[in-house]
mmCIF file with all atom_site columns, C-alpha atoms and ligand atoms in Angstrom:
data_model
loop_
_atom_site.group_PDB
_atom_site.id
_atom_site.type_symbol
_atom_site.label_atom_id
_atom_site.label_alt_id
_atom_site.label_comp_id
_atom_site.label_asym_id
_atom_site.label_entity_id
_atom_site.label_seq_id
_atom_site.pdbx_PDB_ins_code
_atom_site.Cartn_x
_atom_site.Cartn_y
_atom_site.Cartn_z
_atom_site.occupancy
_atom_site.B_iso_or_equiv
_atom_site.pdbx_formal_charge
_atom_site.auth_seq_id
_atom_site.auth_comp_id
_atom_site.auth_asym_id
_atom_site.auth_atom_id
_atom_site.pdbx_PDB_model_num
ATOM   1   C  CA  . UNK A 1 1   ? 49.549 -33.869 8.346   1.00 86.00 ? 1   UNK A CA  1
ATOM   2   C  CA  . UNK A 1 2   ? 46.756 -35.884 7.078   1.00 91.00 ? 2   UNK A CA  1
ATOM   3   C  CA  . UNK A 1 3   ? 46.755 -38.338 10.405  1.00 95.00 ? 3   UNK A CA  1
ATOM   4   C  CA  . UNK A 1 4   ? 46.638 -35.501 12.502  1.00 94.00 ? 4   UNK A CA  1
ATOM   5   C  CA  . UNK A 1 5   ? 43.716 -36.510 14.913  1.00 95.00 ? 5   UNK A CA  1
ATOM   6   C  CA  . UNK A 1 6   ? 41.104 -33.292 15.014  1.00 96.00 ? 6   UNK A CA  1
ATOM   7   C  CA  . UNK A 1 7   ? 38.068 -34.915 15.551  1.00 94.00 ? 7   UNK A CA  1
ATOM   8   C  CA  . UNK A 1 8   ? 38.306 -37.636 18.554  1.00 93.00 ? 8   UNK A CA  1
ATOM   9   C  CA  . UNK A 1 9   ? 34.344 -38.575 17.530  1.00 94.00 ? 9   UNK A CA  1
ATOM   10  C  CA  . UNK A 1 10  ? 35.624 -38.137 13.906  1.00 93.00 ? 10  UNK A CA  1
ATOM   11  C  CA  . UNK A 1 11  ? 34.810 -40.978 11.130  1.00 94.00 ? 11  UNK A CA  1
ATOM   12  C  CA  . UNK A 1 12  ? 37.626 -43.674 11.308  1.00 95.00 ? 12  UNK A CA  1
ATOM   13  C  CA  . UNK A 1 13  ? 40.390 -43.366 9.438   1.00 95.00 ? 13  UNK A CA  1
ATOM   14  C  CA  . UNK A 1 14  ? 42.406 -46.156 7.518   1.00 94.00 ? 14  UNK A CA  1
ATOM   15  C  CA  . UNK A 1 15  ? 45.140 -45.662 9.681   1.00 95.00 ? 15  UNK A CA  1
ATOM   16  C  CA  . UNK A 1 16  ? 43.464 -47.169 12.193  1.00 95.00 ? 16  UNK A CA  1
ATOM   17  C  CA  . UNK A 1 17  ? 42.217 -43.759 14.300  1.00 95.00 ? 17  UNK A CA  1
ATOM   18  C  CA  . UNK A 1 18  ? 39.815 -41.701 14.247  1.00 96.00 ? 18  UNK A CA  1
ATOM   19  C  CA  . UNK A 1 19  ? 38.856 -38.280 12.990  1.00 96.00 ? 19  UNK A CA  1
ATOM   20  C  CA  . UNK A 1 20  ? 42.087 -37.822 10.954  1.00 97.00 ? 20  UNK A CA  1
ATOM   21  C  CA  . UNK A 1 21  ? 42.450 -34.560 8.938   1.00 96.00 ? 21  UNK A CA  1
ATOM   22  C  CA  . UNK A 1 22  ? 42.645 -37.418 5.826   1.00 96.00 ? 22  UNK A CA  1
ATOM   23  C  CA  . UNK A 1 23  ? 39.390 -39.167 7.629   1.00 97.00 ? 23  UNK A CA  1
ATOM   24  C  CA  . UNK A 1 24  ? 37.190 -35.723 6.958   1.00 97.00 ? 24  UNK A CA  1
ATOM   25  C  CA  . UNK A 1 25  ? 38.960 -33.582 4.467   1.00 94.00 ? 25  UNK A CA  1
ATOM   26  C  CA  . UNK A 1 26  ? 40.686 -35.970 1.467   1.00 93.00 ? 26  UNK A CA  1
ATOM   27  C  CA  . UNK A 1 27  ? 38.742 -36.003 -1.737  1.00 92.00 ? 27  UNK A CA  1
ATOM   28  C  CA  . UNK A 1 28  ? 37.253 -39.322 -1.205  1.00 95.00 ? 28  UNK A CA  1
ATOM   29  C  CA  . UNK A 1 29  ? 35.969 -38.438 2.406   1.00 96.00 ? 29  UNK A CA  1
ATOM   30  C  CA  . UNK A 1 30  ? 34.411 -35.340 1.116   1.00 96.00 ? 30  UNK A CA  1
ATOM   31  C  CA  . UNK A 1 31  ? 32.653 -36.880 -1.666  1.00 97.00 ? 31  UNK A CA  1
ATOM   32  C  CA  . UNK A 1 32  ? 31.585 -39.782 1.177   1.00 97.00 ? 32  UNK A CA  1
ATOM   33  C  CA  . UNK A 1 33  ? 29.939 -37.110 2.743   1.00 97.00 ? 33  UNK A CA  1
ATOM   34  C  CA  . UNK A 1 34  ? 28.476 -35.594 0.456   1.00 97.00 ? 34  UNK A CA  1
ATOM   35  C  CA  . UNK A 1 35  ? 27.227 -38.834 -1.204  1.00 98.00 ? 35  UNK A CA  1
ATOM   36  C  CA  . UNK A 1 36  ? 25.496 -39.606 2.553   1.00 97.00 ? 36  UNK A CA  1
ATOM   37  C  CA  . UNK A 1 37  ? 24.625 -36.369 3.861   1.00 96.00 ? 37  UNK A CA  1
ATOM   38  C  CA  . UNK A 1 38  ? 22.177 -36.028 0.311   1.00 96.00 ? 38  UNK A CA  1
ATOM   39  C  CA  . UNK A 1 39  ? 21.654 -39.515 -0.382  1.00 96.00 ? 39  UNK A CA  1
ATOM   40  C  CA  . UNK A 1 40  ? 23.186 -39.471 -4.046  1.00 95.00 ? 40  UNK A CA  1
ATOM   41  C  CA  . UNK A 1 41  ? 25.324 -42.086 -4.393  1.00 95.00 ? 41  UNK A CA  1
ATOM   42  C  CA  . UNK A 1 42  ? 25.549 -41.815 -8.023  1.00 95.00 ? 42  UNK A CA  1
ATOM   43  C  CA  . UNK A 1 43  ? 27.849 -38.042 -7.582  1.00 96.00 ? 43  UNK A CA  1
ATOM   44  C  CA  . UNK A 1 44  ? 31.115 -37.992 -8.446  1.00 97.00 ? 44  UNK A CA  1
ATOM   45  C  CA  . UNK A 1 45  ? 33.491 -35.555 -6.839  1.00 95.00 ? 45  UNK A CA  1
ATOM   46  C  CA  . UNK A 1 46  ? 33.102 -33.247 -9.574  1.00 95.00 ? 46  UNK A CA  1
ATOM   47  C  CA  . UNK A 1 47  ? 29.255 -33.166 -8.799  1.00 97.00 ? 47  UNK A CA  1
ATOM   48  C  CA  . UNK A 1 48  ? 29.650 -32.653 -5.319  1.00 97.00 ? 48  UNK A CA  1
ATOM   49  C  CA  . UNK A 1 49  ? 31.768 -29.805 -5.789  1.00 96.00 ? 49  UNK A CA  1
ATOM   50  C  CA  . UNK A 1 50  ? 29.223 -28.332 -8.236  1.00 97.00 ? 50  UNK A CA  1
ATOM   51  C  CA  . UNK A 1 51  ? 26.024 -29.208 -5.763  1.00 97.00 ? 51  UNK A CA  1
ATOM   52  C  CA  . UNK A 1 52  ? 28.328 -27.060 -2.827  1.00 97.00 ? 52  UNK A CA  1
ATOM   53  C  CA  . UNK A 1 53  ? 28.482 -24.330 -5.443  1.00 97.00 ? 53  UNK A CA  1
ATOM   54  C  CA  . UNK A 1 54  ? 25.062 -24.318 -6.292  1.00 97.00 ? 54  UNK A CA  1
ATOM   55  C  CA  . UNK A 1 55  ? 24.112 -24.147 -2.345  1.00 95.00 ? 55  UNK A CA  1
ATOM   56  C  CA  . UNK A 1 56  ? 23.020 -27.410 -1.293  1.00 97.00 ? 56  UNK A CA  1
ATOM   57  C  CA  . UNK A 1 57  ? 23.587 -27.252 2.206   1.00 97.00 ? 57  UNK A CA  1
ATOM   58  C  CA  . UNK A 1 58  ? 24.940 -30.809 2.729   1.00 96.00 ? 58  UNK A CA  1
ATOM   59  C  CA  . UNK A 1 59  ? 27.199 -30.574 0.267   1.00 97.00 ? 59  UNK A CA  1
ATOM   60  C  CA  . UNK A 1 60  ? 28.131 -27.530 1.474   1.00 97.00 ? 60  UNK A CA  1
ATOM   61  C  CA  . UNK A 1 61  ? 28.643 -28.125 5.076   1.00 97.00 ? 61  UNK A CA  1
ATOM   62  C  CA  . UNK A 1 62  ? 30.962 -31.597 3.822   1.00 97.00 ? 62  UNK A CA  1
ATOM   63  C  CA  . UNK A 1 63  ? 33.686 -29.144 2.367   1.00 96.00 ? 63  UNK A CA  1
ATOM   64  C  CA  . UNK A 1 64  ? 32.670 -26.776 5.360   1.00 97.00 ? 64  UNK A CA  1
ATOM   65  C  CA  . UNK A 1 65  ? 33.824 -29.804 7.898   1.00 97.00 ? 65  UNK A CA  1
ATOM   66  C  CA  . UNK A 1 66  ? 36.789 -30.679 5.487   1.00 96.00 ? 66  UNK A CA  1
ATOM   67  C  CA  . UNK A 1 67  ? 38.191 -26.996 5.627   1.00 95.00 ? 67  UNK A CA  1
ATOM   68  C  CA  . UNK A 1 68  ? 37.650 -27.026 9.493   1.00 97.00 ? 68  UNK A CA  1
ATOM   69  C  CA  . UNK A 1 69  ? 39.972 -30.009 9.840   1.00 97.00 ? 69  UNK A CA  1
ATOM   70  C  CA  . UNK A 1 70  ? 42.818 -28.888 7.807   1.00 94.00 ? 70  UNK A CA  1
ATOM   71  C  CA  . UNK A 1 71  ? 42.764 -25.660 9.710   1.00 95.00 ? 71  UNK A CA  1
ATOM   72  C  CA  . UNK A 1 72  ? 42.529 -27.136 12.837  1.00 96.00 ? 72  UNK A CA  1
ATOM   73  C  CA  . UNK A 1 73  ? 45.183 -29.669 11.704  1.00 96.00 ? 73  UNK A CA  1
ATOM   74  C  CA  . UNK A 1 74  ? 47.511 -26.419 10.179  1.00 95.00 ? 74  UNK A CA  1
ATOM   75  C  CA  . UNK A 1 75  ? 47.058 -24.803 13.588  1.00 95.00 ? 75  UNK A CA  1
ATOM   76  C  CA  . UNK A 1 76  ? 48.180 -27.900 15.729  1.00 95.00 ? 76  UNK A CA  1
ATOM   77  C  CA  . UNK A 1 77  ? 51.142 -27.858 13.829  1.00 94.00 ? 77  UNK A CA  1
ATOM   78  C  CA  . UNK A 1 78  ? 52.084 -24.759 13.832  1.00 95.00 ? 78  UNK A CA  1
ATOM   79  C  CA  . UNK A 1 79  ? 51.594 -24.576 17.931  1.00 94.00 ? 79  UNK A CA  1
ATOM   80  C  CA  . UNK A 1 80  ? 53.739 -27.305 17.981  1.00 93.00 ? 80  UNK A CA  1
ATOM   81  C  CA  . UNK A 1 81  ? 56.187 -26.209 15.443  1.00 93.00 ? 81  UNK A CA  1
ATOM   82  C  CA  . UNK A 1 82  ? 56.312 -22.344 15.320  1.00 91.00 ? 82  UNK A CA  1
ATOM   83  C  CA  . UNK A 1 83  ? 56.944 -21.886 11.674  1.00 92.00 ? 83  UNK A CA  1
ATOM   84  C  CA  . UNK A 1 84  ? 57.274 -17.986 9.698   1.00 92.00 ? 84  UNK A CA  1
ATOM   85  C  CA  . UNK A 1 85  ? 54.850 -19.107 8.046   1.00 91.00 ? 85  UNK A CA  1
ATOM   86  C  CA  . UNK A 1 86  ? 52.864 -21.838 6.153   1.00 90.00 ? 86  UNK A CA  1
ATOM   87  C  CA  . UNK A 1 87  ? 51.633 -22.034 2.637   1.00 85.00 ? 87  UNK A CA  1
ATOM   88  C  CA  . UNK A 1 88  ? 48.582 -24.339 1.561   1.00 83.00 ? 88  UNK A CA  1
ATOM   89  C  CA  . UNK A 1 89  ? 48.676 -25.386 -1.636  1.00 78.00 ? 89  UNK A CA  1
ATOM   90  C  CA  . UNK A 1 90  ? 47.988 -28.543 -3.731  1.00 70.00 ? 90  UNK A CA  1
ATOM   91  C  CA  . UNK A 1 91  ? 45.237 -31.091 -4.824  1.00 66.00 ? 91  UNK A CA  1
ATOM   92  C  CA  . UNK A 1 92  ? 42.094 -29.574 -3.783  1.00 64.00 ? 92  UNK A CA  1
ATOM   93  C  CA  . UNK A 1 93  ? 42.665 -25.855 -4.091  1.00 68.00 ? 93  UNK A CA  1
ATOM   94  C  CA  . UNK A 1 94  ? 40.685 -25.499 -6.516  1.00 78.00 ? 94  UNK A CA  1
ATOM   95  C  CA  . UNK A 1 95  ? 37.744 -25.986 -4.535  1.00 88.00 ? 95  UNK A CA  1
ATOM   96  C  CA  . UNK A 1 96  ? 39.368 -23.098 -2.279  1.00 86.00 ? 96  UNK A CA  1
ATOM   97  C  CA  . UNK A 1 97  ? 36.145 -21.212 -3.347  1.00 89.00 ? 97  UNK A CA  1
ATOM   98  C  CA  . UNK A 1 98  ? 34.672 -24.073 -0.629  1.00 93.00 ? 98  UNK A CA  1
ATOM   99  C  CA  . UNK A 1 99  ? 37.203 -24.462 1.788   1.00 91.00 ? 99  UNK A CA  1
ATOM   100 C  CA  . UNK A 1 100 ? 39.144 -21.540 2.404   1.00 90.00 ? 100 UNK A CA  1
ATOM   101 C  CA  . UNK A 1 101 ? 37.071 -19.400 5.112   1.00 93.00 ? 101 UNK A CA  1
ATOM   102 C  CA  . UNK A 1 102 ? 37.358 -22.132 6.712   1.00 95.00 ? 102 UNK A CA  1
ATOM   103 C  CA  . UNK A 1 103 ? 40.573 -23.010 6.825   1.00 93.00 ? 103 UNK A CA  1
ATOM   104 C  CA  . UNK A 1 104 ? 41.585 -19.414 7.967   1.00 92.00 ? 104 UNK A CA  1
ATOM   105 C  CA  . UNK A 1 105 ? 38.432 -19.597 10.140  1.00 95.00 ? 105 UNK A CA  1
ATOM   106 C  CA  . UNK A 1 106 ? 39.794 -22.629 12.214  1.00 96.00 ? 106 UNK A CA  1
ATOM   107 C  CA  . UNK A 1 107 ? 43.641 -21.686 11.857  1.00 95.00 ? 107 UNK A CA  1
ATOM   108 C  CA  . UNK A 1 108 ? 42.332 -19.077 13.862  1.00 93.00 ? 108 UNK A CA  1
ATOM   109 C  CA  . UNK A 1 109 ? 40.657 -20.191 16.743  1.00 95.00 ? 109 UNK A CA  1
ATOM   110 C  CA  . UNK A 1 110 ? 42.610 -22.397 17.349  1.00 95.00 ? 110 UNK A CA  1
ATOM   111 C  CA  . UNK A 1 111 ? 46.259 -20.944 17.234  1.00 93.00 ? 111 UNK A CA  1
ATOM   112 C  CA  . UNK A 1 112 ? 47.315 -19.563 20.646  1.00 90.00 ? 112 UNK A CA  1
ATOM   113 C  CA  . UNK A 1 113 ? 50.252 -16.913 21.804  1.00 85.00 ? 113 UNK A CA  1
ATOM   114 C  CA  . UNK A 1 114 ? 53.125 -16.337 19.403  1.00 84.00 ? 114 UNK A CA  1
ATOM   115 C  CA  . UNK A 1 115 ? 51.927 -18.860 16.721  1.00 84.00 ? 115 UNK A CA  1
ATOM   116 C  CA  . UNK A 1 116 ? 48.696 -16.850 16.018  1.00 83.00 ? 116 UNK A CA  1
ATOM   117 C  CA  . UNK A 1 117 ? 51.036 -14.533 14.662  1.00 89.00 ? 117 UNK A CA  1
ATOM   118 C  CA  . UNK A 1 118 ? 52.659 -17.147 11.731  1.00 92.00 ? 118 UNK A CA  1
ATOM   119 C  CA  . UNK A 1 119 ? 50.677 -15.631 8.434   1.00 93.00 ? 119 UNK A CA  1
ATOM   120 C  CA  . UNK A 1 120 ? 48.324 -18.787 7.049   1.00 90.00 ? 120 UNK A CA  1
ATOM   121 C  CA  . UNK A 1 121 ? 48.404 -18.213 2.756   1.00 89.00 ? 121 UNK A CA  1
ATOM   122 C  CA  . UNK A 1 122 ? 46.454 -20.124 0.466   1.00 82.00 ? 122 UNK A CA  1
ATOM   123 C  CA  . UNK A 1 123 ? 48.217 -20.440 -2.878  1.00 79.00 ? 123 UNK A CA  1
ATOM   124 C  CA  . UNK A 1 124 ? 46.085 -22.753 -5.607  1.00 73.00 ? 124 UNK A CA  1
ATOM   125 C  CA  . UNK A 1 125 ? 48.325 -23.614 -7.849  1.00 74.00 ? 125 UNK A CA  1
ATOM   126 C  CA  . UNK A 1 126 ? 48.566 -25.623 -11.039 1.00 74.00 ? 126 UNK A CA  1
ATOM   127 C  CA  . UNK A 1 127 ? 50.191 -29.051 -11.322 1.00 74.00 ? 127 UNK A CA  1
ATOM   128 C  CA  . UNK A 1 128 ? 52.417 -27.559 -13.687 1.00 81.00 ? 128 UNK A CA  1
ATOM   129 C  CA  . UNK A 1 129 ? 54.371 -25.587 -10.993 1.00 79.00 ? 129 UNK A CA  1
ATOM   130 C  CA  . UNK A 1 130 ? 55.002 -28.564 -9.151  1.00 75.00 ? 130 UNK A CA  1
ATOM   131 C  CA  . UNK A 1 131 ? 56.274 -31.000 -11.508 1.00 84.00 ? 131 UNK A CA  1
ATOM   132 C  CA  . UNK A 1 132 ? 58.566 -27.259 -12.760 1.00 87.00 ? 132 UNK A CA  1
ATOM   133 C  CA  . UNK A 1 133 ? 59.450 -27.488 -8.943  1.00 83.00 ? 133 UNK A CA  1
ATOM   134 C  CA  . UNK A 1 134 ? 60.722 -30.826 -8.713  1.00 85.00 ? 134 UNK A CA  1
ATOM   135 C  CA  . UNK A 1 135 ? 62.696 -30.112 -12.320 1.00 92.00 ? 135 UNK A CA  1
ATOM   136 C  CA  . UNK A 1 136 ? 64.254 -27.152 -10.359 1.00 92.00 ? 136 UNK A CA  1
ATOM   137 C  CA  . UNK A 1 137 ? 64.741 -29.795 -7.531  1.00 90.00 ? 137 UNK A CA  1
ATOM   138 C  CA  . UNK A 1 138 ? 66.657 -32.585 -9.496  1.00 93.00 ? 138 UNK A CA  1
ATOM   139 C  CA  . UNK A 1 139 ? 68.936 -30.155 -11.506 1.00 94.00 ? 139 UNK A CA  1
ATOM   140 C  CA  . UNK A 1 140 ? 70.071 -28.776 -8.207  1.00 93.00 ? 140 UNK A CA  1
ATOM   141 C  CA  . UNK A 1 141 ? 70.840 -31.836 -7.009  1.00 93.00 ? 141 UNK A CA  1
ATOM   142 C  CA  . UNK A 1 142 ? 72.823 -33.059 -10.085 1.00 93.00 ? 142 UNK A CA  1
ATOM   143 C  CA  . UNK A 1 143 ? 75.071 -29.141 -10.887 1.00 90.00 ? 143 UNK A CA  1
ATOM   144 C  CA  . UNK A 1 144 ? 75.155 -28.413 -6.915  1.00 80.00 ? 144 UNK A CA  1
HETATM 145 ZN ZN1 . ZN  B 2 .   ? 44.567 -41.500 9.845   1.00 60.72 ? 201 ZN  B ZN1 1
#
């Protein structure tokens, strides 16, 4: 969903659009932000996380914007889609601290009728569970 368009005035994209959940809420566009929005271009993304934490309100409001867009971005699919339900997880949860009120803020507002009912869960979870998924994957795939 990451060139989901949520933002028409949004910062380009590489894809060639604008305001792309990917354009405002990957890693590097966060830590973009943050870099301009506080004028330290020497922060890494670790840093930025840790200035967010520590209440800097520009690095704050970047992760603030970031979950905004994925929620927004979740919700347009799931008006579209109608799923039970949808589960976040991935690279990135673990600034879920950060992001997640926002997220479910934005899911929120902006899911209408029947698919304000599909439950939004955040689930951080370690890399470890996903490369034990895809084992699980391949070995059902080889002894169907
Ligand atoms: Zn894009």
């Amino acid at each position: 969903m990451g060139h989901i368009s949520v933002d028409p005035a949004g910062p380009r994209c590489h894809c060639g659009t604008v305001g792309c959940v990917e354009a405002i809420a990957s890693t590097k566009a966060i830590l973009d932000s943050v870099r301009r929005d506080t004028g330290r271009s020497d922060l890494d993304f670790d840093g930025a996380v840790r200035l967010a934490r520590e209440g800097d309100r520009a690095a704050w409001g970047a992760f603030a914007r970031a979950g905004h867009a994925i929620g927004v971005g979740i919700a347009n699919l799931v008006n579209l889609v109608g799923p039970e339900r949808v589960v976040v997880t991935g690279e990135g949860l673990d600034t879920y601290d950060l992001l997640g009120v926002h997220i479910t803020e934005a899911y929120a507002a902006h899911c209408f009728k029947a698919a304000a009912r599909c439950p939004l869960v955040l689930r951080p979870l370690p890399w470890e569970v996903w490369a034990r998924s895809a084992a699980v994957i391949g070995i059902q795939a080889l002894f169907p």
